[in-house]
Tab-separated table of N, CA and C in Angstrom:
chain	number	residue	atom	x	y	z
F	1	SER	N	-43.183	-41.731	-46.493
F	1	SER	CA	-42.127	-42.604	-46.973
F	1	SER	C	-41.719	-43.552	-45.860
F	2	SER	N	-41.092	-44.601	-46.252
F	2	SER	CA	-40.650	-45.616	-45.306
F	2	SER	C	-39.453	-45.107	-44.505
F	3	GLY	N	-39.409	-45.511	-43.243
F	3	GLY	CA	-38.291	-45.110	-42.394
F	3	GLY	C	-36.956	-45.625	-42.896
F	4	LEU	N	-36.955	-46.822	-43.471
F	4	LEU	CA	-35.753	-47.367	-44.095
F	4	LEU	C	-35.761	-46.891	-45.541
F	5	ILE	N	-34.955	-45.917	-45.854
F	5	ILE	CA	-35.034	-45.179	-47.109
F	5	ILE	C	-34.953	-46.073	-48.339
F	6	LEU	N	-34.209	-47.151	-48.267
F	6	LEU	CA	-34.079	-48.033	-49.431
F	6	LEU	C	-35.387	-48.750	-49.771
F	7	ASN	N	-36.303	-48.846	-48.815
F	7	ASN	CA	-37.601	-49.475	-49.087
F	7	ASN	C	-38.491	-48.592	-49.957
F	8	ASN	N	-38.132	-47.342	-50.159
F	8	ASN	CA	-38.908	-46.439	-51.001
F	8	ASN	C	-38.618	-46.657	-52.488
F	9	TYR	N	-37.623	-47.440	-52.800
F	9	TYR	CA	-37.244	-47.686	-54.196
F	9	TYR	C	-37.649	-49.095	-54.601
F	10	HIS	N	-37.861	-49.297	-55.893
F	10	HIS	CA	-38.261	-50.608	-56.406
F	10	HIS	C	-37.168	-51.633	-56.104
F	11	GLU	N	-37.598	-52.847	-55.772
F	11	GLU	CA	-36.641	-53.875	-55.352
F	11	GLU	C	-35.709	-54.320	-56.465
F	12	THR	N	-36.216	-54.426	-57.677
F	12	THR	CA	-35.380	-54.959	-58.755
F	12	THR	C	-35.098	-53.954	-59.855
F	13	ALA	N	-35.990	-53.011	-60.090
F	13	ALA	CA	-35.839	-52.103	-61.226
F	13	ALA	C	-34.802	-51.005	-60.993
F	14	ASP	N	-34.575	-50.631	-59.753
F	14	ASP	CA	-33.637	-49.552	-59.463
F	14	ASP	C	-32.280	-50.147	-59.099
F	15	GLY	N	-31.342	-50.054	-60.037
F	15	GLY	CA	-30.019	-50.652	-59.842
F	15	GLY	C	-29.233	-50.029	-58.707
F	16	LEU	N	-29.320	-48.706	-58.556
F	16	LEU	CA	-28.574	-48.062	-57.476
F	16	LEU	C	-29.139	-48.431	-56.103
F	17	ALA	N	-30.457	-48.594	-56.010
F	17	ALA	CA	-31.051	-49.024	-54.743
F	17	ALA	C	-30.601	-50.443	-54.406
F	18	LYS	N	-30.529	-51.289	-55.436
F	18	LYS	CA	-30.046	-52.663	-55.230
F	18	LYS	C	-28.592	-52.637	-54.750
F	19	LEU	N	-27.787	-51.787	-55.373
F	19	LEU	CA	-26.394	-51.632	-54.948
F	19	LEU	C	-26.327	-51.126	-53.505
F	20	GLY	N	-27.211	-50.191	-53.173
F	20	GLY	CA	-27.264	-49.677	-51.801
F	20	GLY	C	-27.627	-50.754	-50.799
F	21	ARG	N	-28.563	-51.629	-51.173
F	21	ARG	CA	-28.934	-52.738	-50.281
F	21	ARG	C	-27.746	-53.683	-50.052
F	22	TRP	N	-27.041	-54.001	-51.136
F	22	TRP	CA	-25.878	-54.884	-50.998
F	22	TRP	C	-24.772	-54.218	-50.177
F	23	ALA	N	-24.585	-52.934	-50.366
F	23	ALA	CA	-23.581	-52.207	-49.574
F	23	ALA	C	-23.955	-52.227	-48.094
F	24	THR	N	-25.248	-52.121	-47.800
F	24	THR	CA	-25.705	-52.175	-46.410
F	24	THR	C	-25.448	-53.557	-45.822
F	25	VAL	N	-25.736	-54.604	-46.587
F	25	VAL	CA	-25.477	-55.972	-46.113
F	25	VAL	C	-23.987	-56.162	-45.823
F	26	ILE	N	-23.146	-55.728	-46.737
F	26	ILE	CA	-21.698	-55.870	-46.549
F	26	ILE	C	-21.234	-55.085	-45.329
F	27	SER	N	-21.779	-53.899	-45.149
F	27	SER	CA	-21.409	-53.077	-43.998
F	27	SER	C	-21.801	-53.744	-42.681
F	28	VAL	N	-23.017	-54.270	-42.619
F	28	VAL	CA	-23.482	-54.915	-41.385
F	28	VAL	C	-22.684	-56.175	-41.099
F	29	VAL	N	-22.510	-57.001	-42.120
F	29	VAL	CA	-21.767	-58.253	-41.928
F	29	VAL	C	-20.293	-57.965	-41.596
F	30	GLY	N	-19.729	-56.967	-42.240
F	30	GLY	CA	-18.329	-56.644	-41.998
F	30	GLY	C	-18.071	-55.983	-40.658
F	31	SER	N	-19.034	-55.215	-40.162
F	31	SER	CA	-18.818	-54.516	-38.891
F	31	SER	C	-19.227	-55.357	-37.686
F	32	HIS	N	-20.014	-56.409	-37.903
F	32	HIS	CA	-20.488	-57.217	-36.768
F	32	HIS	C	-19.347	-57.788	-35.915
F	33	PRO	N	-18.311	-58.392	-36.500
F	33	PRO	CA	-17.233	-58.926	-35.650
F	33	PRO	C	-16.559	-57.842	-34.793
F	34	LEU	N	-16.351	-56.678	-35.367
F	34	LEU	CA	-15.714	-55.590	-34.613
F	34	LEU	C	-16.601	-55.131	-33.459
F	35	LEU	N	-17.882	-54.940	-33.736
F	35	LEU	CA	-18.810	-54.497	-32.695
F	35	LEU	C	-19.002	-55.572	-31.638
F	36	PHE	N	-19.092	-56.823	-32.064
F	36	PHE	CA	-19.271	-57.906	-31.098
F	36	PHE	C	-18.045	-58.047	-30.199
F	37	THR	N	-16.863	-57.928	-30.770
F	37	THR	CA	-15.642	-58.013	-29.964
F	37	THR	C	-15.608	-56.904	-28.925
F	38	SER	N	-16.025	-55.717	-29.309
F	38	SER	CA	-16.072	-54.604	-28.354
F	38	SER	C	-17.069	-54.886	-27.238
F	39	LEU	N	-18.238	-55.414	-27.595
F	39	LEU	CA	-19.241	-55.773	-26.583
F	39	LEU	C	-18.689	-56.821	-25.629
F	40	ARG	N	-18.105	-57.879	-26.194
F	40	ARG	CA	-17.580	-58.955	-25.346
F	40	ARG	C	-16.485	-58.450	-24.417
F	41	ASP	N	-15.572	-57.627	-24.945
F	41	ASP	CA	-14.487	-57.100	-24.111
F	41	ASP	C	-15.015	-56.202	-23.007
F	42	ALA	N	-16.051	-55.404	-23.305
F	42	ALA	CA	-16.640	-54.538	-22.278
F	42	ALA	C	-17.309	-55.371	-21.188
F	43	VAL	N	-18.040	-56.409	-21.591
F	43	VAL	CA	-18.691	-57.278	-20.604
F	43	VAL	C	-17.647	-58.032	-19.787
F	44	LEU	N	-16.612	-58.519	-20.441
F	44	LEU	CA	-15.541	-59.207	-19.706
F	44	LEU	C	-14.856	-58.264	-18.725
F	45	GLY	N	-14.599	-57.036	-19.139
F	45	GLY	CA	-13.980	-56.063	-18.251
F	45	GLY	C	-14.842	-55.752	-17.046
F	46	PHE	N	-16.157	-55.751	-17.256
F	46	PHE	CA	-17.075	-55.486	-16.156
F	46	PHE	C	-17.193	-56.683	-15.219
F	47	LEU	N	-17.256	-57.884	-15.781
F	47	LEU	CA	-17.482	-59.091	-14.979
F	47	LEU	C	-16.213	-59.675	-14.365
F	48	ALA	N	-15.049	-59.442	-14.976
F	48	ALA	CA	-13.807	-60.087	-14.524
F	48	ALA	C	-13.512	-59.858	-13.035
F	49	PRO	N	-13.693	-58.648	-12.483
F	49	PRO	CA	-13.413	-58.495	-11.050
F	49	PRO	C	-14.359	-59.301	-10.160
F	50	HIS	N	-15.538	-59.629	-10.662
F	50	HIS	CA	-16.534	-60.340	-9.854
F	50	HIS	C	-16.547	-61.838	-10.121
F	51	VAL	N	-16.060	-62.241	-11.305
F	51	VAL	CA	-16.035	-63.656	-11.686
F	51	VAL	C	-14.595	-64.016	-12.038
F	52	PRO	N	-13.854	-64.587	-11.086
F	52	PRO	CA	-12.425	-64.856	-11.313
F	52	PRO	C	-12.137	-65.710	-12.549
F	53	ALA	N	-13.052	-66.579	-12.938
F	53	ALA	CA	-12.810	-67.438	-14.104
F	53	ALA	C	-12.740	-66.635	-15.395
F	54	LEU	N	-13.301	-65.425	-15.388
F	54	LEU	CA	-13.285	-64.590	-16.586
F	54	LEU	C	-12.112	-63.619	-16.619
F	55	ALA	N	-11.288	-63.640	-15.585
F	55	ALA	CA	-10.134	-62.740	-15.538
F	55	ALA	C	-9.142	-63.117	-16.629
F	56	PRO	N	-8.337	-62.146	-17.087
F	56	PRO	CA	-7.325	-62.454	-18.117
F	56	PRO	C	-6.430	-63.611	-17.665
F	57	GLY	N	-6.187	-64.514	-18.574
F	57	GLY	CA	-5.368	-65.685	-18.256
F	57	GLY	C	-6.171	-66.817	-17.654
F	58	GLY	N	-7.491	-66.648	-17.544
F	58	GLY	CA	-8.354	-67.686	-16.982
F	58	GLY	C	-8.610	-68.793	-17.983
F	59	ALA	N	-9.482	-69.692	-17.608
F	59	ALA	CA	-9.814	-70.843	-18.455
F	59	ALA	C	-10.565	-70.390	-19.704
F	60	PHE	N	-10.445	-71.205	-20.741
F	60	PHE	CA	-11.085	-70.896	-22.013
F	60	PHE	C	-12.597	-71.117	-21.971
F	61	ALA	N	-13.050	-72.128	-21.234
F	61	ALA	CA	-14.466	-72.511	-21.240
F	61	ALA	C	-15.392	-71.376	-20.786
F	62	PRO	N	-15.125	-70.685	-19.673
F	62	PRO	CA	-16.026	-69.585	-19.287
F	62	PRO	C	-16.039	-68.448	-20.320
F	63	TRP	N	-14.893	-68.149	-20.889
F	63	TRP	CA	-14.792	-67.105	-21.912
F	63	TRP	C	-15.626	-67.487	-23.133
F	64	ALA	N	-15.500	-68.747	-23.565
F	64	ALA	CA	-16.253	-69.220	-24.720
F	64	ALA	C	-17.749	-69.247	-24.425
F	65	ALA	N	-18.126	-69.656	-23.219
F	65	ALA	CA	-19.543	-69.696	-22.848
F	65	ALA	C	-20.136	-68.288	-22.841
F	66	LEU	N	-19.400	-67.324	-22.310
F	66	LEU	CA	-19.870	-65.943	-22.312
F	66	LEU	C	-19.988	-65.421	-23.740
F	67	SER	N	-19.012	-65.726	-24.567
F	67	SER	CA	-19.052	-65.286	-25.966
F	67	SER	C	-20.269	-65.856	-26.684
F	68	LEU	N	-20.537	-67.146	-26.497
F	68	LEU	CA	-21.695	-67.776	-27.135
F	68	LEU	C	-23.006	-67.213	-26.599
F	69	ALA	N	-23.067	-66.957	-25.297
F	69	ALA	CA	-24.288	-66.395	-24.713
F	69	ALA	C	-24.551	-64.986	-25.252
F	70	LEU	N	-23.512	-64.168	-25.348
F	70	LEU	CA	-23.681	-62.819	-25.890
F	70	LEU	C	-24.077	-62.859	-27.357
F	71	LEU	N	-23.463	-63.750	-28.115
F	71	LEU	CA	-23.802	-63.884	-29.529
F	71	LEU	C	-25.239	-64.362	-29.692
F	72	ALA	N	-25.665	-65.310	-28.863
F	72	ALA	CA	-27.049	-65.799	-28.921
F	72	ALA	C	-28.031	-64.683	-28.549
F	73	ALA	N	-27.704	-63.912	-27.531
F	73	ALA	CA	-28.589	-62.817	-27.123
F	73	ALA	C	-28.682	-61.756	-28.220
F	74	ALA	N	-27.567	-61.389	-28.818
F	74	ALA	CA	-27.578	-60.392	-29.890
F	74	ALA	C	-28.342	-60.893	-31.103
F	75	THR	N	-28.169	-62.167	-31.438
F	75	THR	CA	-28.871	-62.750	-32.581
F	75	THR	C	-30.373	-62.828	-32.315
F	76	ALA	N	-30.754	-63.246	-31.122
F	76	ALA	CA	-32.177	-63.318	-30.770
F	76	ALA	C	-32.810	-61.934	-30.802
F	77	LEU	N	-32.109	-60.948	-30.293
F	77	LEU	CA	-32.620	-59.579	-30.319
F	77	LEU	C	-32.787	-59.094	-31.755
F	78	ALA	N	-31.831	-59.412	-32.615
F	78	ALA	CA	-31.926	-59.008	-34.021
F	78	ALA	C	-33.090	-59.693	-34.721
F	79	ILE	N	-33.332	-60.943	-34.399
F	79	ILE	CA	-34.434	-61.679	-35.025
F	79	ILE	C	-35.785	-61.190	-34.513
F	80	LEU	N	-35.861	-60.895	-33.234
F	80	LEU	CA	-37.135	-60.509	-32.623
F	80	LEU	C	-37.493	-59.038	-32.819
F	81	THR	N	-36.547	-58.221	-33.234
F	81	THR	CA	-36.828	-56.802	-33.435
F	81	THR	C	-37.346	-56.596	-34.851
F	82	PRO	N	-38.654	-56.302	-34.973
F	82	PRO	CA	-39.218	-56.174	-36.314
F	82	PRO	C	-38.867	-54.848	-36.995
F	83	ASP	N	-38.543	-53.838	-36.222
F	83	ASP	CA	-38.296	-52.510	-36.782
F	83	ASP	C	-36.944	-52.002	-36.293
F	84	VAL	N	-35.981	-51.971	-37.193
F	84	VAL	CA	-34.657	-51.487	-36.817
F	84	VAL	C	-34.694	-50.003	-36.468
F	85	GLY	N	-35.700	-49.303	-36.970
F	85	GLY	CA	-35.860	-47.889	-36.649
F	85	GLY	C	-36.027	-47.663	-35.160
F	86	PHE	N	-36.700	-48.602	-34.475
F	86	PHE	CA	-36.868	-48.485	-33.032
F	86	PHE	C	-35.517	-48.561	-32.331
F	87	VAL	N	-34.674	-49.489	-32.746
F	87	VAL	CA	-33.349	-49.638	-32.133
F	87	VAL	C	-32.517	-48.385	-32.358
F	88	VAL	N	-32.557	-47.861	-33.575
F	88	VAL	CA	-31.796	-46.647	-33.893
F	88	VAL	C	-32.336	-45.467	-33.098
F	89	SER	N	-33.661	-45.338	-33.013
F	89	SER	CA	-34.262	-44.238	-32.262
F	89	SER	C	-33.932	-44.335	-30.779
F	90	LEU	N	-33.992	-45.532	-30.247
F	90	LEU	CA	-33.708	-45.719	-28.823
F	90	LEU	C	-32.246	-45.408	-28.513
F	91	SER	N	-31.337	-45.902	-29.330
F	91	SER	CA	-29.920	-45.602	-29.074
F	91	SER	C	-29.649	-44.113	-29.249
F	92	GLY	N	-30.304	-43.483	-30.209
F	92	GLY	CA	-30.141	-42.039	-30.378
F	92	GLY	C	-30.680	-41.269	-29.198
F	93	ALA	N	-31.854	-41.670	-28.716
F	93	ALA	CA	-32.458	-40.976	-27.576
F	93	ALA	C	-31.599	-41.111	-26.325
F	94	LEU	N	-31.066	-42.288	-26.118
F	94	LEU	CA	-30.262	-42.517	-24.911
F	94	LEU	C	-28.866	-41.910	-25.017
F	95	LEU	N	-28.200	-42.194	-26.104
F	95	LEU	CA	-26.783	-41.862	-26.181
F	95	LEU	C	-26.488	-40.457	-26.690
F	96	CYS	N	-27.250	-39.980	-27.653
F	96	CYS	CA	-26.902	-38.687	-28.256
F	96	CYS	C	-27.035	-37.535	-27.285
F	97	SER	N	-28.126	-37.478	-26.548
F	97	SER	CA	-28.276	-36.359	-25.623
F	97	SER	C	-27.230	-36.433	-24.504
F	98	LEU	N	-26.930	-37.634	-24.054
F	98	LEU	CA	-25.879	-37.769	-23.035
F	98	LEU	C	-24.521	-37.381	-23.601
F	99	LEU	N	-24.264	-37.789	-24.835
F	99	LEU	CA	-22.975	-37.496	-25.459
F	99	LEU	C	-22.822	-36.007	-25.755
F	100	VAL	N	-23.889	-35.378	-26.218
F	100	VAL	CA	-23.814	-33.975	-26.614
F	100	VAL	C	-23.823	-33.038	-25.404
F	101	TYR	N	-24.692	-33.292	-24.442
F	101	TYR	CA	-24.850	-32.363	-23.323
F	101	TYR	C	-24.055	-32.764	-22.080
F	102	SER	N	-24.221	-34.009	-21.650
F	102	SER	CA	-23.681	-34.407	-20.354
F	102	SER	C	-22.190	-34.701	-20.359
F	103	THR	N	-21.710	-35.395	-21.377
F	103	THR	CA	-20.308	-35.818	-21.363
F	103	THR	C	-19.319	-34.655	-21.336
F	104	PRO	N	-19.449	-33.640	-22.198
F	104	PRO	CA	-18.498	-32.523	-22.119
F	104	PRO	C	-18.565	-31.793	-20.765
F	105	ALA	N	-19.781	-31.628	-20.254
F	105	ALA	CA	-19.923	-30.949	-18.968
F	105	ALA	C	-19.321	-31.788	-17.843
F	106	PHE	N	-19.518	-33.096	-17.903
F	106	PHE	CA	-18.950	-33.977	-16.889
F	106	PHE	C	-17.418	-33.957	-16.942
F	107	ILE	N	-16.873	-33.969	-18.138
F	107	ILE	CA	-15.414	-33.884	-18.295
F	107	ILE	C	-14.904	-32.565	-17.721
F	108	ASN	N	-15.621	-31.483	-18.009
F	108	ASN	CA	-15.235	-30.180	-17.474
F	108	ASN	C	-15.236	-30.193	-15.943
F	109	LEU	N	-16.254	-30.791	-15.353
F	109	LEU	CA	-16.318	-30.856	-13.887
F	109	LEU	C	-15.160	-31.665	-13.317
F	110	LYS	N	-14.813	-32.774	-13.958
F	110	LYS	CA	-13.693	-33.584	-13.474
F	110	LYS	C	-12.367	-32.840	-13.626
F	111	LEU	N	-12.202	-32.099	-14.725
F	111	LEU	CA	-10.976	-31.326	-14.905
F	111	LEU	C	-10.885	-30.201	-13.884
F	112	ARG	N	-12.014	-29.608	-13.549
F	112	ARG	CA	-12.042	-28.531	-12.546
F	112	ARG	C	-11.564	-29.032	-11.188
F	113	GLN	N	-11.826	-30.278	-10.872
F	113	GLN	CA	-11.391	-30.840	-9.597
F	113	GLN	C	-9.870	-30.918	-9.508
F	114	LYS	N	-9.201	-30.977	-10.661
F	114	LYS	CA	-7.751	-31.125	-10.676
F	114	LYS	C	-7.018	-29.788	-10.775
F	115	THR	N	-7.748	-28.695	-10.978
F	115	THR	CA	-7.102	-27.383	-11.079
F	115	THR	C	-7.179	-26.673	-9.742
F	116	PRO	N	-6.205	-25.804	-9.464
F	116	PRO	CA	-6.219	-25.097	-8.183
F	116	PRO	C	-7.434	-24.174	-8.069
F	117	VAL	N	-7.948	-24.068	-6.860
F	117	VAL	CA	-9.094	-23.209	-6.594
F	117	VAL	C	-8.602	-21.770	-6.429
F	118	PRO	N	-9.204	-20.818	-7.165
F	118	PRO	CA	-8.780	-19.419	-7.018
F	118	PRO	C	-9.208	-18.862	-5.664
F	119	PRO	N	-8.596	-17.775	-5.239
F	119	PRO	CA	-8.934	-17.193	-3.932
F	119	PRO	C	-10.410	-16.784	-3.877
F	120	ALA	N	-11.010	-16.989	-2.709
F	120	ALA	CA	-12.423	-16.654	-2.519
F	120	ALA	C	-12.642	-15.153	-2.740
F	121	GLY	N	-13.749	-14.831	-3.360
F	121	GLY	CA	-14.091	-13.436	-3.601
F	121	GLY	C	-13.500	-12.857	-4.874
F	122	SER	N	-12.632	-13.590	-5.538
F	122	SER	CA	-12.021	-13.087	-6.765
F	122	SER	C	-12.957	-13.310	-7.953
F	123	VAL	N	-12.667	-12.616	-9.027
F	123	VAL	CA	-13.448	-12.789	-10.250
F	123	VAL	C	-13.297	-14.213	-10.769
F	124	ALA	N	-12.100	-14.761	-10.667
F	124	ALA	CA	-11.858	-16.135	-11.120
F	124	ALA	C	-12.696	-17.133	-10.317
F	125	ALA	N	-12.849	-16.890	-9.020
F	125	ALA	CA	-13.663	-17.780	-8.185
F	125	ALA	C	-15.133	-17.698	-8.588
F	126	ALA	N	-15.605	-16.485	-8.871
F	126	ALA	CA	-16.999	-16.313	-9.299
F	126	ALA	C	-17.230	-16.985	-10.648
F	127	ASN	N	-16.276	-16.832	-11.572
F	127	ASN	CA	-16.392	-17.476	-12.878
F	127	ASN	C	-16.384	-18.991	-12.755
F	128	ARG	N	-15.534	-19.486	-11.869
F	128	ARG	CA	-15.441	-20.931	-11.651
F	128	ARG	C	-16.755	-21.463	-11.089
F	129	LYS	N	-17.344	-20.723	-10.159
F	129	LYS	CA	-18.608	-21.150	-9.562
F	129	LYS	C	-19.720	-21.139	-10.615
F	130	ARG	N	-19.757	-20.109	-11.448
F	130	ARG	CA	-20.771	-20.012	-12.501
F	130	ARG	C	-20.583	-21.147	-13.527
F	131	GLU	N	-19.347	-21.381	-13.912
F	131	GLU	CA	-19.062	-22.447	-14.871
F	131	GLU	C	-19.433	-23.807	-14.306
F	132	SER	N	-19.176	-24.006	-13.032
F	132	SER	CA	-19.533	-25.262	-12.383
F	132	SER	C	-21.047	-25.447	-12.360
F	133	ALA	N	-21.791	-24.381	-12.078
F	133	ALA	CA	-23.254	-24.463	-12.053
F	133	ALA	C	-23.798	-24.789	-13.445
F	134	ILE	N	-23.233	-24.164	-14.457
F	134	ILE	CA	-23.666	-24.442	-15.837
F	134	ILE	C	-23.361	-25.891	-16.199
F	135	SER	N	-22.194	-26.376	-15.831
F	135	SER	CA	-21.828	-27.763	-16.135
F	135	SER	C	-22.759	-28.745	-15.438
F	136	HIS	N	-23.058	-28.490	-14.164
F	136	HIS	CA	-24.000	-29.362	-13.451
F	136	HIS	C	-25.373	-29.324	-14.130
F	137	GLY	N	-25.795	-28.149	-14.558
F	137	GLY	CA	-27.066	-28.025	-15.259
F	137	GLY	C	-27.084	-28.797	-16.571
F	138	LEU	N	-25.968	-28.753	-17.307
F	138	LEU	CA	-25.894	-29.488	-18.572
F	138	LEU	C	-25.901	-30.999	-18.359
F	139	VAL	N	-25.241	-31.468	-17.314
F	139	VAL	CA	-25.268	-32.906	-17.000
F	139	VAL	C	-26.707	-33.328	-16.713
F	140	ALA	N	-27.400	-32.559	-15.900
F	140	ALA	CA	-28.791	-32.877	-15.569
F	140	ALA	C	-29.688	-32.771	-16.805
F	141	PHE	N	-29.485	-31.729	-17.615
F	141	PHE	CA	-30.291	-31.545	-18.822
F	141	PHE	C	-30.112	-32.724	-19.775
F	142	GLY	N	-28.889	-33.182	-19.957
F	142	GLY	CA	-28.635	-34.339	-20.822
F	142	GLY	C	-29.332	-35.588	-20.316
F	143	ALA	N	-29.299	-35.789	-19.003
F	143	ALA	CA	-29.970	-36.957	-18.429
F	143	ALA	C	-31.488	-36.863	-18.621
F	144	VAL	N	-32.047	-35.680	-18.392
F	144	VAL	CA	-33.489	-35.497	-18.571
F	144	VAL	C	-33.882	-35.709	-20.037
F	145	MET	N	-33.103	-35.164	-20.951
F	145	MET	CA	-33.413	-35.327	-22.379
F	145	MET	C	-33.294	-36.788	-22.811
F	146	ALA	N	-32.353	-37.526	-22.236
F	146	ALA	CA	-32.243	-38.956	-22.540
F	146	ALA	C	-33.491	-39.696	-22.072
F	147	ILE	N	-33.978	-39.353	-20.892
F	147	ILE	CA	-35.187	-39.994	-20.360
F	147	ILE	C	-36.404	-39.618	-21.202
F	148	VAL	N	-36.551	-38.329	-21.505
F	148	VAL	CA	-37.686	-37.876	-22.310
F	148	VAL	C	-37.640	-38.501	-23.706
F	149	GLY	N	-36.470	-38.514	-24.325
F	149	GLY	CA	-36.336	-39.113	-25.651
F	149	GLY	C	-36.667	-40.590	-25.649
F	150	THR	N	-36.259	-41.295	-24.609
F	150	THR	CA	-36.563	-42.721	-24.500
F	150	THR	C	-38.062	-42.942	-24.343
F	151	ILE	N	-38.701	-42.143	-23.508
F	151	ILE	CA	-40.149	-42.265	-23.317
F	151	ILE	C	-40.883	-41.987	-24.630
F	152	ILE	N	-40.483	-40.938	-25.335
F	152	ILE	CA	-41.128	-40.608	-26.606
F	152	ILE	C	-40.914	-41.718	-27.634
F	153	THR	N	-39.724	-42.286	-27.668
F	153	THR	CA	-39.450	-43.386	-28.597
F	153	THR	C	-40.374	-44.564	-28.316
F	154	PHE	N	-40.541	-44.919	-27.047
F	154	PHE	CA	-41.429	-46.024	-26.701
F	154	PHE	C	-42.881	-45.682	-27.029
F	155	LEU	N	-43.304	-44.449	-26.736
F	155	LEU	CA	-44.684	-44.061	-27.031
F	155	LEU	C	-44.969	-44.073	-28.533
F	156	GLU	N	-44.020	-43.567	-29.331
F	156	GLU	CA	-44.217	-43.562	-30.783
F	156	GLU	C	-44.246	-44.969	-31.367
F	157	THR	N	-43.462	-45.873	-30.788
F	157	THR	CA	-43.346	-47.203	-31.349
F	157	THR	C	-44.476	-48.125	-30.892
F	158	PHE	N	-44.857	-48.045	-29.623
F	158	PHE	CA	-45.764	-49.047	-29.072
F	158	PHE	C	-47.167	-48.534	-28.755
F	159	THR	N	-47.431	-47.249	-28.958
F	159	THR	CA	-48.777	-46.719	-28.698
F	159	THR	C	-49.213	-45.825	-29.855
F	160	ASP	N	-50.449	-45.376	-29.799
F	160	ASP	CA	-50.969	-44.450	-30.792
F	160	ASP	C	-51.077	-43.048	-30.217
F	161	LEU	N	-50.488	-42.789	-29.066
F	161	LEU	CA	-50.621	-41.496	-28.399
F	161	LEU	C	-50.019	-40.349	-29.195
F	162	LEU	N	-48.926	-40.584	-29.894
F	162	LEU	CA	-48.219	-39.486	-30.580
F	162	LEU	C	-48.420	-39.534	-32.092
F	163	LYS	N	-49.329	-40.342	-32.564
F	163	LYS	CA	-49.539	-40.457	-34.016
F	163	LYS	C	-50.718	-39.643	-34.469
């Protein structure tokens, strides 16, 4: 079957599939401004300390130029990407393993830094050390799985090695 599930149904004869296609179009068109605004704000937040013209309260022209450049890049990427499945697979490979494994463990490690250290040799100290080792292992495991998933996504999409 096709990776895009709606392509498995007849284009005109199946009314619910047609409704599903229109719902997908509305969803993409409706969510684009929200997602684009988030992208632009994240890029502005990253660049503002390094580019004073992009700082809050700065001139309109640099902000507008950055917005147009980001919109052009996103549009070009959307036009040039023939298979949306690749984009979904790549984002899943990169983000899901990091989100599931690494982020909770990283948060735990940061919270541990703010809690008092139990006395050396105590059961609490041993538990803390074991928990810290597990958290470090999960952070590393998430990073490795993100790398492996990304490599597999590229191999499946651009080579015949895994087919």
